[in-house]
Short mmCIF file of C-alpha atoms in Angstrom, two decimals:
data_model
loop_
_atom_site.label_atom_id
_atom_site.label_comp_id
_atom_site.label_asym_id
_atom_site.label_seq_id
_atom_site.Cartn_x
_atom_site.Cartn_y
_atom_site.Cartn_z
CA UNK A 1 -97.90 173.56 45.20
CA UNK A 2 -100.84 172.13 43.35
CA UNK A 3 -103.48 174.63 41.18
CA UNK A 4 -106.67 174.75 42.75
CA UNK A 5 -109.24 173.70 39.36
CA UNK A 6 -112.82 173.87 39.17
CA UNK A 7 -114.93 170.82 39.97
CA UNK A 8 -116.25 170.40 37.00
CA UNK A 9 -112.57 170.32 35.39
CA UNK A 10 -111.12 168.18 38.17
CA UNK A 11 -114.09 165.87 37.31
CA UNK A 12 -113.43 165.34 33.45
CA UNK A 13 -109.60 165.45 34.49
CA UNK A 14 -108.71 162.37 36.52
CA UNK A 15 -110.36 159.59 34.87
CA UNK A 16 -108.72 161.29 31.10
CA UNK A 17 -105.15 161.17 32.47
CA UNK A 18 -106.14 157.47 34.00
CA UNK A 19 -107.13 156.89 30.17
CA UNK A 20 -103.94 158.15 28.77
CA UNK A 21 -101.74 156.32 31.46
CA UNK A 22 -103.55 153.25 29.97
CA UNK A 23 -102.61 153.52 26.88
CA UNK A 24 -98.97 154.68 27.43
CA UNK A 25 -97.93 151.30 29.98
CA UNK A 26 -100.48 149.47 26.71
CA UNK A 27 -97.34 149.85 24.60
CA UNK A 28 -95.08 148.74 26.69
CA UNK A 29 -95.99 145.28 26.84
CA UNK A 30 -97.19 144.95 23.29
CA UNK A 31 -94.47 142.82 22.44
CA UNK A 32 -94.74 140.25 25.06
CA UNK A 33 -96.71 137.49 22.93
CA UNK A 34 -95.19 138.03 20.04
CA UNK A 35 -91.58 136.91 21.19
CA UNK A 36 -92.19 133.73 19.29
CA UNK A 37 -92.28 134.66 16.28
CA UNK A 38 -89.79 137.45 16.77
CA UNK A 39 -87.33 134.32 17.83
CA UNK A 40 -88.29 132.27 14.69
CA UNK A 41 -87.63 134.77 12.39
CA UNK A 42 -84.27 135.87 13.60
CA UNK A 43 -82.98 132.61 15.71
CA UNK A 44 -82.22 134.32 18.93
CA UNK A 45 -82.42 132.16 22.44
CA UNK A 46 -84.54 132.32 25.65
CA UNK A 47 -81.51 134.62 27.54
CA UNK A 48 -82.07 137.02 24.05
CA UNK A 49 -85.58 136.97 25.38
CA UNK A 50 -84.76 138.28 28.60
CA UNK A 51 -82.10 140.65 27.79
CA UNK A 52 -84.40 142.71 25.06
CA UNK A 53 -87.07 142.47 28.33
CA UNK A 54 -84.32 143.76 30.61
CA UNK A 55 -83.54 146.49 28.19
CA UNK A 56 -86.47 147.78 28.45
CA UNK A 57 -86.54 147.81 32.00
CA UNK A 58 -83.08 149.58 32.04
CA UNK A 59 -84.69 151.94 30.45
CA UNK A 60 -87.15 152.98 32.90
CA UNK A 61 -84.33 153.05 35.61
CA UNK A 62 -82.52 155.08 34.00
CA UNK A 63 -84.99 157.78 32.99
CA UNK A 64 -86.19 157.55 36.68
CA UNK A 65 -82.82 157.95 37.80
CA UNK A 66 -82.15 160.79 35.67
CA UNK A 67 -85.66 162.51 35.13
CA UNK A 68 -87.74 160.99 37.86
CA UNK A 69 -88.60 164.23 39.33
CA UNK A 70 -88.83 166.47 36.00
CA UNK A 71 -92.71 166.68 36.29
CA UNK A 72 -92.35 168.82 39.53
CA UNK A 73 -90.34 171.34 37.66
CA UNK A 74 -91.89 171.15 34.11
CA UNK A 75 -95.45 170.09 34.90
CA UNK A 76 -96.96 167.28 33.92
CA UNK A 77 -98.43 167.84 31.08
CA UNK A 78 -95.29 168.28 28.78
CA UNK A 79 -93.77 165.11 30.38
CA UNK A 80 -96.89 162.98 28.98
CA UNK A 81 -96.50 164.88 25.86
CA UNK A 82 -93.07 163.79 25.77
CA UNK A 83 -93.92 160.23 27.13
CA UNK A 84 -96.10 159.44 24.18
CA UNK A 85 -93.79 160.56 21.84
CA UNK A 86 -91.21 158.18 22.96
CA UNK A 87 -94.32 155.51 22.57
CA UNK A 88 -94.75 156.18 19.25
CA UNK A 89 -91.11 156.07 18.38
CA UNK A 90 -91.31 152.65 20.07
CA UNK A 91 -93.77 151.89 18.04
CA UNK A 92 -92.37 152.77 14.50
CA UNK A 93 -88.94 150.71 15.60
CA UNK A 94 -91.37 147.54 15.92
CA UNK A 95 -93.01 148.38 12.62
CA UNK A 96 -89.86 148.73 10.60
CA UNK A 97 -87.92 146.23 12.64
CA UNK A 98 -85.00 144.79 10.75
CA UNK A 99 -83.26 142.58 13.28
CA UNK A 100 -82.50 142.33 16.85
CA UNK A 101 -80.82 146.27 16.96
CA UNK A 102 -84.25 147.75 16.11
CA UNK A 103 -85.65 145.54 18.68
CA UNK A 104 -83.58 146.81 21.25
CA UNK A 105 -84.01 150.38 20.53
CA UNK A 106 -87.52 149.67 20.49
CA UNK A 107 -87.86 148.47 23.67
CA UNK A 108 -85.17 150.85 25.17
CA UNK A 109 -87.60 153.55 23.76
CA UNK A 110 -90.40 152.13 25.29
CA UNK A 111 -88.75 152.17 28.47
CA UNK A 112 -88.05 155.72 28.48
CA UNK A 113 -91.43 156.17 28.38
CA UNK A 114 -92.82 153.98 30.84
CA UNK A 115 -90.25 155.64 33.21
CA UNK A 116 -91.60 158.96 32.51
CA UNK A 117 -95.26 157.47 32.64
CA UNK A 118 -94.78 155.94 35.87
CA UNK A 119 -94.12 159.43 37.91
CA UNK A 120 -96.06 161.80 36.12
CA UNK A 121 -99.25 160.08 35.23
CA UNK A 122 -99.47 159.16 38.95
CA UNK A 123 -99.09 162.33 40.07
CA UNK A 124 -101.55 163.42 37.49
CA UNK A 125 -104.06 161.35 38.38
CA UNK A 126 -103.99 161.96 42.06
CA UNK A 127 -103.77 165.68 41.79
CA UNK A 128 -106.92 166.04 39.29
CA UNK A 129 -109.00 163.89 41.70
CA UNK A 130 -111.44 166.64 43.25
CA UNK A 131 -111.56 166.76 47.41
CA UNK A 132 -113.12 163.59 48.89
CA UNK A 133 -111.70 161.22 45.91
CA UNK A 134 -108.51 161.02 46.76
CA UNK A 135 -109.30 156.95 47.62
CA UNK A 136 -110.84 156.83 43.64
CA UNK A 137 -108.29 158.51 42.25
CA UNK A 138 -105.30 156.35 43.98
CA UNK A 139 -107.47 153.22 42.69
CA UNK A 140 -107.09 154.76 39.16
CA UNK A 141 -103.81 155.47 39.04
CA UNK A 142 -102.78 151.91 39.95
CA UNK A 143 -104.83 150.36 37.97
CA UNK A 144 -104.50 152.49 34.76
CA UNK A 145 -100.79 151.33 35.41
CA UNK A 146 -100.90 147.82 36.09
CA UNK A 147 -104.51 147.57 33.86
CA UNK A 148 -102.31 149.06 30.60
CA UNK A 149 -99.48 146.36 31.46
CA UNK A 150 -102.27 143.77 31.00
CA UNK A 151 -104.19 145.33 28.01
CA UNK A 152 -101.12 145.22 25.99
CA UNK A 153 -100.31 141.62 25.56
CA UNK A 154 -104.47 141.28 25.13
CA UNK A 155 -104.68 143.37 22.23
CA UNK A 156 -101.71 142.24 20.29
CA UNK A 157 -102.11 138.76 21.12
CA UNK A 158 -106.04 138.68 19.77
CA UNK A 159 -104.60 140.85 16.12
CA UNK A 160 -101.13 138.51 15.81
CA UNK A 161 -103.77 135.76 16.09
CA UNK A 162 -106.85 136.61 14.21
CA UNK A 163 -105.67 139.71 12.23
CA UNK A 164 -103.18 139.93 8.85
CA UNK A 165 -99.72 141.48 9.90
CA UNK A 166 -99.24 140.08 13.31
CA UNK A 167 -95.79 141.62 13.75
CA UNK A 168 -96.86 145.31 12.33
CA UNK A 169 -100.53 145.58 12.64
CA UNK A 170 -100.42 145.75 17.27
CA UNK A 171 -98.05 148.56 16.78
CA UNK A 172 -100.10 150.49 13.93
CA UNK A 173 -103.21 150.56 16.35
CA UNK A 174 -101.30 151.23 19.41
CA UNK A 175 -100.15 154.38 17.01
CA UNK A 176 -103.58 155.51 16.89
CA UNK A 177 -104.18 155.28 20.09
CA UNK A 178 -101.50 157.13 21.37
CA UNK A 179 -102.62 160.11 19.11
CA UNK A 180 -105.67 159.87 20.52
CA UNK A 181 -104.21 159.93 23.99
CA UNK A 182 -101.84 162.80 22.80
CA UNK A 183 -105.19 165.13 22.10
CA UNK A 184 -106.37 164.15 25.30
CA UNK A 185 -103.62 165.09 27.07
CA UNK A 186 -102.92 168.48 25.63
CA UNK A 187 -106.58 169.72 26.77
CA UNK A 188 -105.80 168.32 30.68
CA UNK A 189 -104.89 170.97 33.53
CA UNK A 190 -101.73 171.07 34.23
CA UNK A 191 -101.44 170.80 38.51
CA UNK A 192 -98.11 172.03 38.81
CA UNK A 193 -97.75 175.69 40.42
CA UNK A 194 -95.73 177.88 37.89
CA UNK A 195 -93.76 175.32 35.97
CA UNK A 196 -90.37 176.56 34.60
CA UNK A 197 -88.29 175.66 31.56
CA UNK A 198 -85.54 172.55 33.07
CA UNK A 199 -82.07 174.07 32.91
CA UNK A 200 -80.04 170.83 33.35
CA UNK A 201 -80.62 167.03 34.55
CA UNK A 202 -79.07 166.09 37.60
CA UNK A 203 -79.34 162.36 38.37
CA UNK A 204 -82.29 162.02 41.03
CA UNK A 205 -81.17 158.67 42.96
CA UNK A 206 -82.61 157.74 45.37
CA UNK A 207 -83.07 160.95 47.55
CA UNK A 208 -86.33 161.07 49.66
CA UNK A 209 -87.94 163.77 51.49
CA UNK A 210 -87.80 163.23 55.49
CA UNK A 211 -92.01 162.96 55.79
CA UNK A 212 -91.61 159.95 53.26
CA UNK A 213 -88.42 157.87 54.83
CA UNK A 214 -90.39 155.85 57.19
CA UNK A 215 -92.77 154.36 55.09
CA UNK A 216 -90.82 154.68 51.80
CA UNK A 217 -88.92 151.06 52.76
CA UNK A 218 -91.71 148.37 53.71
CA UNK A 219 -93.38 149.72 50.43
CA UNK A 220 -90.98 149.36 47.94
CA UNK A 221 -89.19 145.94 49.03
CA UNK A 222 -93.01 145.21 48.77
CA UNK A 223 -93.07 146.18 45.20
CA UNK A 224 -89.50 144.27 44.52
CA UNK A 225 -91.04 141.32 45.35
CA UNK A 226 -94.68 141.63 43.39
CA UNK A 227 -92.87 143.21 40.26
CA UNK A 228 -90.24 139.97 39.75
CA UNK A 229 -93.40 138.32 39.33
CA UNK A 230 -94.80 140.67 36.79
CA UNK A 231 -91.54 140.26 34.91
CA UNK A 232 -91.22 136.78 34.82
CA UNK A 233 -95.33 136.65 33.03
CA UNK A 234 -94.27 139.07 30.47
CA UNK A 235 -90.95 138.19 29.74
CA UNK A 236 -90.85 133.93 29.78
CA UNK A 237 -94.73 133.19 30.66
CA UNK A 238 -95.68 132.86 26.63
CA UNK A 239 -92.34 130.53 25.74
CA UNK A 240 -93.38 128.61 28.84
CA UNK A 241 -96.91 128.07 27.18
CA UNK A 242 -95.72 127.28 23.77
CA UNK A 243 -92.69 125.08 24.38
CA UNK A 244 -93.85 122.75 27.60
CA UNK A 245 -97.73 123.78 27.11
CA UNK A 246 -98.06 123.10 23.28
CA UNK A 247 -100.09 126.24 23.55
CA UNK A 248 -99.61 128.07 20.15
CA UNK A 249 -102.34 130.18 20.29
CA UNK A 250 -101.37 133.82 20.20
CA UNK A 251 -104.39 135.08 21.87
CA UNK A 252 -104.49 132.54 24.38
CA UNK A 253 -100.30 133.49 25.40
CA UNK A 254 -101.56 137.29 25.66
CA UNK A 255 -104.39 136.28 27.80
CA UNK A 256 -102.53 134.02 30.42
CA UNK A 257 -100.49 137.48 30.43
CA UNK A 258 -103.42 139.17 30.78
CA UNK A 259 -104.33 137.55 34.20
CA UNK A 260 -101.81 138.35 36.35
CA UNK A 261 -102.22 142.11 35.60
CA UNK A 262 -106.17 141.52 36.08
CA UNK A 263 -105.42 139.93 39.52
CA UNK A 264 -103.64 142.89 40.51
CA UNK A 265 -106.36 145.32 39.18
CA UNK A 266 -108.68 143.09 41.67
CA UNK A 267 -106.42 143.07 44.46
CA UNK A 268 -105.80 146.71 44.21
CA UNK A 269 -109.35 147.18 44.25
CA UNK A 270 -109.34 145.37 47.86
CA UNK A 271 -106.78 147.22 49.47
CA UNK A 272 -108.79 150.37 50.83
CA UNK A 273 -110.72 147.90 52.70
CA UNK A 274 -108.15 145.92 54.17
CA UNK A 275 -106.34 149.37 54.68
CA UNK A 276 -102.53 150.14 54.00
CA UNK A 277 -101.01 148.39 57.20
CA UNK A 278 -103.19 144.94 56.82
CA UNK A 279 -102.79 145.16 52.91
CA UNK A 280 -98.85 145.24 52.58
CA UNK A 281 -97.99 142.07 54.64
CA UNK A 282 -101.00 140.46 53.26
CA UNK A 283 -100.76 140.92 49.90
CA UNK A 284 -97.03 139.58 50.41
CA UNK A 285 -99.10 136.43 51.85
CA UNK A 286 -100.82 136.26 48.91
CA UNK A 287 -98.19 136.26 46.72
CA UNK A 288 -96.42 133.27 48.33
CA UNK A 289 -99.21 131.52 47.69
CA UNK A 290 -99.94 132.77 44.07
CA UNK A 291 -95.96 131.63 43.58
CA UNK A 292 -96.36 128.33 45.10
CA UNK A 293 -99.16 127.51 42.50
CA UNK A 294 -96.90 128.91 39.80
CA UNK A 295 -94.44 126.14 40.72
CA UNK A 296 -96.88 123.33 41.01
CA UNK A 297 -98.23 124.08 37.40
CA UNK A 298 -94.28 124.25 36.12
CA UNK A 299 -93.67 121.11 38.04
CA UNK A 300 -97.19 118.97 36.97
CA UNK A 301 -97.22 121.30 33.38
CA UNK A 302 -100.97 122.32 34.24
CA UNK A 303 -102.02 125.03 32.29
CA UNK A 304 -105.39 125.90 34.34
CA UNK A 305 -102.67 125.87 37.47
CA UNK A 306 -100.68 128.35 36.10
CA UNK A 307 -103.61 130.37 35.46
CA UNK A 308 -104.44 130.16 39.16
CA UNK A 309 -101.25 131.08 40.22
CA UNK A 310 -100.93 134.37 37.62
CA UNK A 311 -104.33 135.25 39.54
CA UNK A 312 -103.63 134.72 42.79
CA UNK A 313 -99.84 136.13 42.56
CA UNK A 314 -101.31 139.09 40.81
CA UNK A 315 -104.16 139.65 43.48
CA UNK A 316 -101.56 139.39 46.43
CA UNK A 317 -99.09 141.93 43.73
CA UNK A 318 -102.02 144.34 43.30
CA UNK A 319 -102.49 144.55 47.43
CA UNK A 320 -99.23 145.24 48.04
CA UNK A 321 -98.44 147.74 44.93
CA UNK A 322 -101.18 149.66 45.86
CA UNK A 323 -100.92 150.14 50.02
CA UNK A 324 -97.07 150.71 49.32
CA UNK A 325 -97.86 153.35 46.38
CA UNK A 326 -100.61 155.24 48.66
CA UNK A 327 -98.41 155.37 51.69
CA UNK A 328 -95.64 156.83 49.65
CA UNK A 329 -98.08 159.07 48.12
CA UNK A 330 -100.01 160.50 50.76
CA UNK A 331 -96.62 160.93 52.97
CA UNK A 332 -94.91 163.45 49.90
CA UNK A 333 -95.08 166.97 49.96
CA UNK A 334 -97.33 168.23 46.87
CA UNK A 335 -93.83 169.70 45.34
CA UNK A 336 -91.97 166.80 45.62
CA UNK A 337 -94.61 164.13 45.03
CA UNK A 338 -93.22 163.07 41.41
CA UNK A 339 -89.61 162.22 42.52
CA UNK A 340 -90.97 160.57 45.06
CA UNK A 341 -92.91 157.89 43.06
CA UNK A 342 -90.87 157.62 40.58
CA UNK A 343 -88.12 156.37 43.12
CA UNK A 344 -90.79 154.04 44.46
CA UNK A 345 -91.12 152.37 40.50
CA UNK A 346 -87.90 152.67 40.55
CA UNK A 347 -87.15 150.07 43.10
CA UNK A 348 -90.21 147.94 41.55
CA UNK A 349 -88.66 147.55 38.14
CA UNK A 350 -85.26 146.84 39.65
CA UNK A 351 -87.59 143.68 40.93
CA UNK A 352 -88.86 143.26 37.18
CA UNK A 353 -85.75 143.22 35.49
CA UNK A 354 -82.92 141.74 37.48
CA UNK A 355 -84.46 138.33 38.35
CA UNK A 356 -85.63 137.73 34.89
CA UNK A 357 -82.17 138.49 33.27
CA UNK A 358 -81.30 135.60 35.68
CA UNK A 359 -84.15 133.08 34.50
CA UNK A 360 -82.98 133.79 31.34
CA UNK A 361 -79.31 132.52 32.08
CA UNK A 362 -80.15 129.93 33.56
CA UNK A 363 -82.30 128.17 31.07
CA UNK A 364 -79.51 127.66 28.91
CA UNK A 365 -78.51 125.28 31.85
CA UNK A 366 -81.52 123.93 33.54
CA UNK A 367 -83.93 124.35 30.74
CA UNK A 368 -87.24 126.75 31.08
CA UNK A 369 -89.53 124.58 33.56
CA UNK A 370 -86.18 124.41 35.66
CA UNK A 371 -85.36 127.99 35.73
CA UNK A 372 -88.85 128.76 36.67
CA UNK A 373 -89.36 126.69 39.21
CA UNK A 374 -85.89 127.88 40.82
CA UNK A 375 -86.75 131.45 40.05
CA UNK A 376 -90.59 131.18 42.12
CA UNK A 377 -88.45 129.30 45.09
CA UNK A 378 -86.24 132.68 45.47
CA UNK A 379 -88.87 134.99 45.20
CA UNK A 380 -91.14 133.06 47.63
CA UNK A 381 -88.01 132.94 50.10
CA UNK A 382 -87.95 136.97 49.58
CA UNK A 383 -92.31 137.33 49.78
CA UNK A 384 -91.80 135.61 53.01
CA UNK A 385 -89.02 138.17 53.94
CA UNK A 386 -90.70 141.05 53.02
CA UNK A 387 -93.90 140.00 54.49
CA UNK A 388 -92.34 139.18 57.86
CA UNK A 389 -90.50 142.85 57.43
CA UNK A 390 -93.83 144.97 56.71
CA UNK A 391 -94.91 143.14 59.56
CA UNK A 392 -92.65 144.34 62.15
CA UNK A 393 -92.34 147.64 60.12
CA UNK A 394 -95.52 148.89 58.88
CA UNK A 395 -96.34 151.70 57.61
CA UNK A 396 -96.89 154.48 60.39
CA UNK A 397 -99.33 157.06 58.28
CA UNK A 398 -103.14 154.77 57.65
CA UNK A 399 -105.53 157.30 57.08
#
């Protein structure tokens, strides 16, 4: 059951909690340029790369596993609260980081967070949207999420560049931010019916309610396939540009980054046009193609190629991420509406994590133009897959 809020709160609320989302997913990809240097000061390989990457991403399963549907019980507003705290503790492990432990705890941190972002800023977001913005507020929530990915490799890209203290100063600012986002969030409704102190975790899985089952599936295999793409731009994208590229520019690294999250921004942007049932096996299409340019540029070592590609694989992401995330949301009860999308990201970062872990293994054998290009060849294979699925399957609730 969802609190019924007065306009004029509803209208200050949604775009606020969009803000705060922001700058909570920000932090989680702060890191991503600065890999580099993080590798030259303490000698780890490409595969280390990947495995403090898939770390984080472990973390988000598991808190989505665990605590994926704690907002419905708790409310949402203490599970941002405790969200940004788990930011900021991210954020202190980078700025006294001592070696590759802190680095991992950092980034294990950071994927708590995210994983508690990910289902209760959505829900949020959507629930503060007043009646007749639903469409707005589903645009917001998406993009806050994928937008913050992008904005985070942008910001500490253009201060590890241009700005003293590249490997402390990112993390200091992204501290003030999430303060500010902390103040923000404690004046927000709260949207949850009579919240109640949690008792005990019980591991959520992957347990859906029945109105959700039928278009739960074509959605998330969706998001598999657009998320491995996500995770191989954060994670090996920036090595790629310094090592085959010659690009050594900091900024420029967090801006290729940057891209592929602004393609998906766009191609969310798209998809209530196009409408959820065009959108899904579309955006797949889209994808294929953003991938196939993504190989070229690896094979021909074209940078403006492999800018193309981040776009065009990002715009094809975005459609699908966002007509599989509105489906899921529009078919789960009010009351059940967190665990439901967090089981939905839940899928997605299996799709960021596992495959990179993979590209990181195999450079050790086939180098990192190699493992890329056999890394876009299996995710193509599985675009194509999914595409032909959501096809055949759509999803059966368009409004």
């Amino acid at each position: 059951m969802i609190i019924d809020r007065t306009s004029g709160t509803r209208r200050l609320g949604y775009p606020a909690a969009a803000g705060v989302f922001v700058v909570g997913m920000a932090g989680t990809t702060l890191p991503t340029p600065l890999y580099g240097l993080y590798r030259a000061q303490l000698g780890f390989s490409e595969l280390i790369v990947t495995v403090v990457f898939a770390v984080y991403a472990l973390g988000v399963i598991t808190v989505l596993l665990l605590a994926g549907n704690v907002s419905d019980e708790v409310g949402r507003r203490p599970v941002l609260l405790c969200a940004l705290g788990l930011s900021a503790a991210s954020a202190l492990c980078f700025v006294f980081e001592g070696g590759l432990p802190m680095l991992l705890l950092g980034r294990v941190l950071s994927g708590f967070a995210a994983g508690l972002f990910s289902g209760a800023a959505t829900a949020a977001v959507l629930e503060l949207a007043r009646p007749g913005q639903e469409a707005h507020a589903g645009f917001a929530a998406t993009a806050a999420n994928m937008g913050g990915l992008g904005c985070g490799p942008l910001l500490s890209g253009l201060l590890a560049q241009y700005a003293p203290w590249p490997l402390v100063l990112p993390f200091l600012v992204h501290l003030l931010l999430v303060a500010g986002a902390a103040g923000v969030t404690w004046f927000l409704p709260e949207t949850v019916a009579a919240p109640h102190r949690l008792h005990k975790l019980r591991p959520q899985g992957l347990r859906l309610p029945p109105e959700v089952r039928g278009v739960f599936t074509p959605s998330a295999v969706a998001a598999f396939a657009g998320f491995a793409l996500l995770g191989l731009f954060t994670a090996v994208a920036p090595s790629f540009l310094h090592e085959t590229l010659g690009v050594r520019n900091l900024a420029v690294a967090g801006a290729v980054v940057f891209t592929v999250f602004l393609g998906s921004t766009a191609g969310q942007s798209l998809t209530e046009r196009i409408g959820v049932r065009r959108a899904l096996p579309g955006g797949c299409l889209v994808l294929v193609v953003g991938l196939l340019l993504v190989a070229t540029s690896l094979a021909v070592t074209s940078l403006p190629l492999l800018v193309t590609g981040a776009v065009c694989g990002g715009v094809g992401q975005g459609l699908a991420f966002r007509a599989g995330l509105t489906a899921v949301g529009r078919a789960a009860p009010p009351a059940h509406r967190g665990g439901t999308i967090s089981a939905f990201f839940l899928v997605a970062y299996l799709g960021i994590s596992l495959p990179v872990v993979g590209v990181g293994a195999l450079t050790l054998v086939l180098g990192l133009r190699g493992a890329g290009l056999t890394f876009s060849a299996c995710v193509i294979v599985l675009a194509v897959a999914v595409g032909l699925y959501v096809l055949r399957h759509p999803p059966a609730d368009e409004n």
